Amino acid sequence: MQDLISVEDLSRGEIENLFSTVDHLRRTPDVFRHALAGRVVCTLFFEPSTRTRLGFEAAAHRLGARVLSVSDMRNTRLELGESLLDTTRMVGFYCDAVVARHVEDGVMHRIKETVRVPLINAGEGQIRHPSQTLIDLYTLHEHFGAIDNLHVGIAGGIRYSRAAKSLIAGLRKFSNIRLHLVDAVQEMDEGTEFPRELGELNGVPALEYSSMKEMIGHVDVVYVVRVQQEKFTDPAAYQRQLNKCRLHRALLSRASPSLVVMHCLPRADELDTDIDDTPQNKYFQQARHGVVVRSAVLLRCLDADSRRGAFGRGKSW
Amino acid sequence: MQDLISVEDLSRGEIENLFSTVDHLRRTPDVFRHALAGRVVCTLFFEPSTRTRLGFEAAAHRLGARVLSVSDMRNTRLELGESLLDTTRMVGFYCDAVVARHVEDGVMHRIKETVRVPLINAGEGQIRHPSQTLIDLYTLHEHFGAIDNLHVGIAGGIRYSRAAKSLIAGLRKFSNIRLHLVDAVQEMDEGTEFPRELGELNGVPALEYSSMKEMIGHVDVVYVVRVQQEKFTDPAAYQRQLNKCRLHRALLSRASPSLVVMHCLPRADELDTDIDDTPQNKYFQQARHGVVVRSAVLLRCLDADSRRGAFGRGKSW
Amino acid sequence: MQDLISVEDLSRGEIENLFSTVDHLRRTPDVFRHALAGRVVCTLFFEPSTRTRLGFEAAAHRLGARVLSVSDMRNTRLELGESLLDTTRMVGFYCDAVVARHVEDGVMHRIKETVRVPLINAGEGQIRHPSQTLIDLYTLHEHFGAIDNLHVGIAGGIRYSRAAKSLIAGLRKFSNIRLHLVDAVQEMDEGTEFPRELGELNGVPALEYSSMKEMIGHVDVVYVVRVQQEKFTDPAAYQRQLNKCRLHRALLSRASPSLVVMHCLPRADELDTDIDDTPQNKYFQQARHGVVVRSAVLLRCLDADSRRGAFGRGKSW
């Protein structure tokens, strides 16, 4: 039985094994069509997310598993002050794997104590989002052949983005990555310090730029992140931050012709649709990989349990 | 690969072929039990609708497909201004057919540009609702043997009803239908013109009446539509409109004994439950046809894809 | 075809048969893996409940059925005043069994009139909750071997708890149960009379205590029920009621070492987590039984229909 709580828990070898499983799934999908038959996967979203929830649910269905879906737990009796952990424990009794999302940093480790089936983190607070990072890394691996030695730029609301921070943690597994950031300490954050551990990779500090325009010529990949409008009280400050980070077609002329543009979608205004038809667009490819990478995650996490029967609770039932 | 965006896109022959599939399904349901095994259908409702969503989901299950369900997309991150079309594109990557509903007229053609799997319109704005119309037409076909030459009356909030307008578009595919309407320009709409294309069928203008009572003696079928109370600011105006359109048992004495009453349910006050036990009631039969007609729609739209594997994305994966 | 509306409708023999089915499922789960293949079960929750909904959905999946899920019907067009009973009738046309929850006492019998497939009550108003009671009774049966002759204590917001009242109704099926209650007429209810039928078992009045501390030494089982904070206008009155009913570890020293503690989870403050690690904790075992007991319920209710095909509507289609 294996959990997936954070990309930090995976070794480089485990990540590469997972990429091999993805390649295997893509070549011979039918082989896996009943791989999880008789299993029940529960998606338990205390914060709603169509993209990630559907990605995991489609993955479960593609592998023959059944799905219990809790798309928005905010609607339930938890409103009455009842216990989150009683709920997760119960769900753990009901299914063979729990895919959970929650807004609070650190809650997954507490949930883990209540659940005796594999727990898969589908997004946690502002830091962890391992399935997204595996999709992002697989997309880089597919495109570049190797992730080592890349110059990766990130721009947007990095401070509040679990996708960006989890990606940085994932890139640490590879060698000689150089991290480039646009203005990671946003205007709205003035006076607060940007967490140092996010601003460096394996001891090498990130290069910081004051705008996308300045950064784009220096990177192999640019990963654009939503600027969280809802965090700004001053609309003008939001607009200034957006202008600094926003990527549109005209800026591509300043970049290497082999630049790759990534985004975990859906987007707001930070990534112009005029990029969609360019060869730089790899964000649709990321979206395309959403199911197959999560299928590999489910196979990895459920494999050790493969000898359990349909009711799957072994001796304790 | 075939979409179903509007009933207008179907020829009379295609509609009749679909009726044959429905008859085939009803006679030999077990033959189709695994027809869509390994396929994933996503119901993506930007406007909630239990009836239509469950009808499509039951149809998918009856045919062996798996279902991804988004019952109320209003709850998701789209609230944050993110892009509808990024979401539909992503969903298109995740599944083998998208069944979508949205409040905005014309949005289906934009969604279609983002989705490379069949797109099925489950209700759009105030105009299109092809699966409901196919259910309505099949119910008429089953009851009357032929739809040609019928006198069809419609009463209620026609102006805002996609079911009514889509039915009128469907009736245009048949010959010599005569359309009868109760007061289609509602009191609340005073000064606005009723769209002429809704008020005529194949060049013959609809006959208009000032009340259900006046109309009911002239028609073979009466299709009752909810009067949208939420559109009225003056409760008395709503009540006057309701009184003009409302159908109750006492009025049946003014109608032909072979009159058929239809409604797409659930109802408010425009259709009295005292009709339920009469032979005129065909609205329960419409409801009964909700799954089998939508099953035929899924078979039609997914058929051309039947050689794809479980991961179903072919070369692009 | 069999419904499950109330535990009162079951004979002691039927309850014991159901326990046998549960034992059979636990010993040989794989035998039942396709027992309901081709069937569609609809969970129709007019009041949301993650625990009960997921319990029934997991049960359906474990038996090979497909699931239509309506997790919160409050979000739908019923808001517009449309008819509950039209909706339940339609859902009855779409599936092979309806699992419904609603806040209104007595509504299940009205729903039953509209549904020609088995109807299973998943919680109704403040009185009925038969699947929870069957879980509770099975947990007692498993632990004690026999339910007869037990001293059962109940404490908490009994007046508003369907789980507590349904349990009392279930205990009536057994012999010589003695019922103990903590202060069932709450301070907030002053002047109102506690329903006599809840306060006695087979003619023997319940023993009433003013606190958990006083009661706990006299019972074999204590069933703790949430105190409904939302029913209190005075926070201090809620706190007094909570203090009377609350169970925590220190109180266990006053109880028999063989005491069993039950709760249907999730909990608020009425049951302290310091009980979780004691041998008295049987509430996790209740939670563990949530799927297998509901599986037995589905098998019982759907069995008489087992010769129907995939479209399952027989002649009427």
Coordinates of C-alpha atoms in Angstrom, one line a residue, chain B:
Chain B
M1 CA -18.0 11.1 -34.8
Q2 CA -21.2 12.9 -34.6
D3 CA -22.4 15.8 -32.5
L4 CA -26.0 16.7 -31.5
I5 CA -26.1 20.4 -31.2
S6 CA -29.6 21.2 -32.4
V7 CA -32.6 19.3 -33.7
E8 CA -32.4 21.5 -36.8
D9 CA -29.2 19.7 -37.8
L10 CA -31.1 16.4 -38.1
S11 CA -32.9 15.4 -41.3
R12 CA -36.3 13.8 -41.0
G13 CA -34.6 10.5 -42.1
E14 CA -32.1 10.8 -39.3
I15 CA -34.8 11.4 -36.8
E16 CA -36.7 8.3 -38.0
N17 CA -33.5 6.2 -37.9
L18 CA -33.2 7.3 -34.3
F19 CA -36.8 6.2 -33.6
S20 CA -35.8 2.8 -35.1
T21 CA -32.9 2.5 -32.7
V22 CA -35.2 3.3 -29.8
D23 CA -37.6 0.6 -30.9
H24 CA -34.7 -1.8 -31.2
L25 CA -33.4 -0.9 -27.7
R26 CA -36.9 -1.4 -26.2
R27 CA -37.3 -4.8 -27.8
T28 CA -33.9 -6.2 -27.1
P29 CA -32.2 -4.2 -24.3
D30 CA -29.7 -6.9 -23.5
V31 CA -28.1 -6.7 -26.9
F32 CA -26.9 -3.2 -26.1
R33 CA -25.8 -3.9 -22.5
H34 CA -22.1 -3.6 -23.3
A35 CA -22.4 -1.4 -26.5
L36 CA -20.4 1.4 -24.9
A37 CA -18.2 -0.6 -22.6
G38 CA -14.8 1.1 -22.0
R39 CA -16.2 4.5 -23.0
V40 CA -16.4 7.4 -20.6
V41 CA -19.2 9.9 -21.0
C42 CA -19.0 13.3 -19.2
T43 CA -22.1 15.2 -18.2
L44 CA -21.0 18.8 -17.8
F45 CA -23.8 21.0 -16.5
F46 CA -23.0 24.7 -16.2
E47 CA -26.7 25.0 -15.4
P48 CA -28.0 22.3 -13.0
S49 CA -30.8 19.9 -14.2
T50 CA -31.5 16.7 -12.5
R51 CA -33.9 15.4 -15.1
T52 CA -31.7 15.7 -18.2
R53 CA -28.4 14.9 -16.4
L54 CA -29.8 11.7 -14.9
G55 CA -31.5 10.7 -18.2
F56 CA -28.1 10.8 -20.0
E57 CA -26.2 9.2 -17.1
A58 CA -28.7 6.3 -16.9
A59 CA -28.5 5.9 -20.6
A60 CA -24.7 5.7 -20.5
H61 CA -24.8 3.2 -17.7
R62 CA -27.5 1.0 -19.4
L63 CA -25.1 0.8 -22.4
G64 CA -22.1 -0.1 -20.3
A65 CA -20.3 3.2 -20.4
R66 CA -18.7 5.0 -17.4
V67 CA -19.8 8.4 -16.3
L68 CA -18.0 11.6 -15.2
S69 CA -20.5 13.9 -13.6
V70 CA -20.4 17.7 -13.2
S71 CA -23.8 18.5 -11.9
D72 CA -23.3 22.1 -11.1
M73 CA -20.3 23.9 -12.6
R74 CA -21.4 27.1 -11.0
N75 CA -19.7 25.8 -7.8
T76 CA -16.3 25.6 -9.3
R77 CA -13.3 27.8 -10.1
L78 CA -15.1 29.3 -13.1
E79 CA -16.4 31.7 -10.4
L80 CA -12.9 33.1 -10.4
G81 CA -13.2 34.2 -13.9
E82 CA -11.3 31.3 -15.5
S83 CA -12.1 30.2 -18.9
L84 CA -15.1 28.1 -19.8
L85 CA -13.5 27.0 -23.0
D86 CA -10.3 25.8 -21.2
T87 CA -12.5 23.6 -19.1
T88 CA -14.5 22.1 -22.0
R89 CA -11.3 21.4 -23.9
M90 CA -9.8 19.6 -20.8
V91 CA -13.0 17.6 -20.4
G92 CA -12.8 16.7 -24.1
F93 CA -9.4 15.3 -23.4
Y94 CA -10.6 13.2 -20.5
C95 CA -13.6 11.4 -22.0
D96 CA -15.2 10.0 -25.1
A97 CA -18.3 12.2 -25.3
V98 CA -19.3 15.4 -23.6
V99 CA -23.0 16.1 -22.7
A100 CA -23.2 19.8 -21.9
R101 CA -25.8 22.3 -20.7
H102 CA -25.3 26.1 -20.5
V103 CA -27.6 29.0 -20.0
E104 CA -26.1 31.1 -22.8
D105 CA -27.5 30.9 -26.4
G106 CA -24.9 30.0 -28.9
V107 CA -22.2 28.7 -26.5
M108 CA -22.4 25.1 -27.9
H109 CA -20.8 26.1 -31.2
R110 CA -17.9 27.7 -29.3
I111 CA -17.6 24.6 -27.0
K112 CA -17.6 22.5 -30.1
E113 CA -14.4 24.1 -31.4
T114 CA -12.6 23.0 -28.2
V115 CA -13.8 19.4 -28.1
R116 CA -12.6 16.6 -30.4
V117 CA -15.1 14.0 -29.1
P118 CA -18.8 14.0 -29.8
L119 CA -20.6 17.0 -28.2
I120 CA -24.3 16.5 -27.1
N121 CA -26.3 19.5 -26.3
A122 CA -28.3 18.9 -23.1
G123 CA -30.0 22.3 -23.1
E124 CA -28.7 25.7 -24.3
G125 CA -30.0 29.1 -23.5
Q126 CA -33.6 29.7 -24.4
I127 CA -33.6 27.9 -27.8
R128 CA -32.0 24.5 -28.1
H129 CA -32.8 21.2 -26.3
P130 CA -32.6 18.5 -28.9
S131 CA -32.7 15.4 -26.6
Q132 CA -36.0 16.7 -25.0
T133 CA -37.4 17.3 -28.5
L134 CA -36.4 13.8 -29.6
I135 CA -38.2 12.4 -26.6
D136 CA -41.3 14.5 -27.4
L137 CA -41.3 13.5 -31.1
Y138 CA -40.8 9.8 -30.2
T139 CA -43.7 10.0 -27.8
L140 CA -45.9 11.5 -30.6
H141 CA -44.6 8.9 -33.1
E142 CA -45.4 6.1 -30.7
H143 CA -48.9 7.3 -30.0
F144 CA -50.0 8.6 -33.3
G145 CA -48.0 6.3 -35.6
A146 CA -47.2 9.4 -37.7
I147 CA -46.4 12.9 -36.7
D148 CA -47.5 14.5 -40.0
N149 CA -50.7 16.4 -40.1
L150 CA -51.0 16.9 -36.4
H151 CA -52.5 20.0 -34.8
V152 CA -50.1 20.8 -31.9
G153 CA -51.0 23.3 -29.3
I154 CA -48.4 24.9 -26.9
A155 CA -49.3 27.0 -23.9
G156 CA -47.3 28.6 -21.1
G157 CA -44.0 30.5 -20.9
I158 CA -43.1 29.8 -24.5
R159 CA -40.9 32.8 -25.0
Y160 CA -38.4 31.5 -22.4
S161 CA -38.8 27.8 -22.9
R162 CA -36.1 26.0 -24.8
A163 CA -38.2 22.8 -24.7
A164 CA -41.1 24.6 -26.6
K165 CA -38.9 26.4 -29.1
S166 CA -36.8 23.2 -29.8
L167 CA -40.1 21.3 -30.3
I168 CA -41.3 23.8 -32.8
A169 CA -38.0 23.4 -34.7
G170 CA -38.4 19.6 -34.6
L171 CA -42.0 19.8 -35.9
R172 CA -40.7 21.7 -38.9
K173 CA -39.1 18.4 -40.1
F174 CA -42.6 16.9 -40.6
S175 CA -45.4 17.7 -43.0
N176 CA -48.5 19.7 -42.6
I177 CA -48.2 20.3 -38.9
R178 CA -50.5 23.1 -37.7
L179 CA -49.2 25.0 -34.7
H180 CA -51.5 26.6 -32.1
L181 CA -50.3 28.9 -29.3
V182 CA -51.8 30.4 -26.2
D183 CA -50.9 34.0 -26.0
A184 CA -47.3 33.6 -26.8
V185 CA -46.6 37.3 -26.2
Q186 CA -47.1 37.4 -22.5
E187 CA -48.4 40.4 -20.7
M188 CA -44.9 40.9 -19.2
D189 CA -43.5 41.2 -22.6
E190 CA -45.8 44.0 -23.7
G191 CA -44.2 46.1 -26.4
T192 CA -41.7 43.4 -27.5
E193 CA -42.4 41.4 -30.6
F194 CA -42.7 37.7 -30.5
P195 CA -40.0 36.1 -32.7
R196 CA -41.7 35.4 -36.0
E197 CA -39.8 32.3 -36.7
L198 CA -41.3 30.7 -33.6
G199 CA -44.8 31.6 -34.6
E200 CA -45.0 29.8 -37.9
L201 CA -44.3 26.4 -39.3
N202 CA -43.1 25.9 -42.8
G203 CA -44.6 29.2 -43.9
V204 CA -48.0 28.7 -42.1
P205 CA -48.5 31.1 -39.2
A206 CA -49.4 29.7 -35.9
L207 CA -53.0 30.2 -34.7
E208 CA -53.0 32.2 -31.5
Y209 CA -55.6 32.0 -28.7
S210 CA -56.1 34.0 -25.6
S211 CA -56.5 31.0 -23.3
M212 CA -56.1 27.2 -23.0
K213 CA -59.9 27.0 -22.7
E214 CA -60.2 28.5 -26.2
M215 CA -57.5 26.5 -27.8
I216 CA -58.0 23.0 -26.4
G217 CA -60.9 22.1 -28.7
H218 CA -58.8 22.7 -31.8
V219 CA -55.7 20.5 -31.2
D220 CA -54.6 16.8 -31.2
V221 CA -51.9 17.5 -28.7
V222 CA -51.4 20.1 -26.0
Y223 CA -47.9 20.7 -24.8
V224 CA -47.9 22.6 -21.5
V225 CA -44.9 24.7 -20.5
R226 CA -44.0 26.2 -17.2
V227 CA -44.9 29.9 -16.8
Q228 CA -41.6 31.3 -15.5
Q229 CA -42.8 32.9 -12.3
E230 CA -39.2 34.3 -11.7
K231 CA -39.5 36.5 -14.8
F232 CA -42.5 38.4 -13.4
T233 CA -42.2 41.4 -11.0
D234 CA -45.9 41.7 -10.5
P235 CA -47.4 38.6 -8.8
A236 CA -50.9 39.5 -10.2
A237 CA -49.5 39.5 -13.8
Y238 CA -48.0 36.0 -13.2
Q239 CA -51.3 34.8 -11.9
R240 CA -53.2 36.2 -14.9
Q241 CA -50.7 34.5 -17.3
L242 CA -50.9 31.2 -15.4
N243 CA -54.7 31.3 -15.4
K244 CA -54.7 31.7 -19.2
C245 CA -52.4 28.7 -19.8
R246 CA -53.2 26.4 -17.0
L247 CA -54.6 23.0 -17.8
H248 CA -56.9 21.1 -15.4
R249 CA -59.3 18.2 -15.8
A250 CA -62.5 20.3 -16.2
L251 CA -61.1 21.7 -19.5
L252 CA -60.8 18.2 -21.0
S253 CA -64.5 18.1 -21.6
R254 CA -64.0 20.8 -24.2
A255 CA -61.3 18.7 -26.0
S256 CA -61.4 15.8 -28.4
P257 CA -61.5 12.5 -26.5
S258 CA -58.3 11.5 -28.2
L259 CA -56.4 14.6 -27.0
V260 CA -52.9 14.0 -25.8
V261 CA -51.4 16.1 -23.0
M262 CA -47.6 16.5 -22.8
H263 CA -45.3 18.2 -20.4
C264 CA -41.6 17.7 -19.8
L265 CA -41.9 17.7 -16.0
P266 CA -41.3 18.5 -13.2
R267 CA -44.3 20.9 -13.2
A268 CA -45.3 23.9 -11.2
D269 CA -49.0 25.0 -11.2
E270 CA -49.6 25.1 -15.0
L271 CA -50.6 21.4 -15.2
D272 CA -53.0 20.1 -12.5
T273 CA -52.3 16.7 -11.0
D274 CA -56.0 15.9 -11.6
I275 CA -55.0 15.1 -15.2
D276 CA -52.6 12.4 -14.0
D277 CA -55.1 9.6 -14.0
T278 CA -56.7 10.4 -17.3
P279 CA -56.0 8.6 -20.6
Q280 CA -54.9 12.0 -22.0
N281 CA -51.8 12.0 -19.8
K282 CA -48.8 11.3 -22.0
Y283 CA -46.3 13.2 -19.9
F284 CA -45.5 10.2 -17.7
Q285 CA -44.8 8.3 -21.0
Q286 CA -42.5 11.1 -22.0
A287 CA -40.6 10.7 -18.7
R288 CA -40.4 7.0 -19.2
H289 CA -38.8 7.5 -22.6
G290 CA -36.1 9.8 -21.1
V291 CA -33.5 7.1 -20.8
V292 CA -34.1 5.0 -23.9
V293 CA -34.2 7.9 -26.3
R294 CA -31.0 9.3 -24.8
S295 CA -29.5 5.9 -25.2
A296 CA -30.2 6.0 -28.9
V297 CA -28.6 9.4 -29.0
L298 CA -25.4 8.1 -27.3
L299 CA -25.3 5.2 -29.7
R300 CA -25.6 7.5 -32.7
C301 CA -23.0 10.0 -31.5
L302 CA -20.4 7.4 -30.3
D303 CA -20.8 4.9 -33.0
A304 CA -18.2 6.2 -35.4
D305 CA -15.7 6.0 -32.7
S306 CA -16.3 2.3 -31.9
R307 CA -12.9 1.1 -32.8
R308 CA -11.0 3.1 -30.2
G309 CA -9.4 1.4 -27.2
A310 CA -10.0 2.0 -23.5
F311 CA -7.8 5.0 -23.4
G312 CA -9.5 6.1 -26.5
R313 CA -7.2 9.0 -27.5
G314 CA -5.6 7.3 -30.4
K315 CA -2.4 8.7 -31.8
S316 CA -2.4 12.0 -29.9
W317 CA -1.8 10.2 -26.6

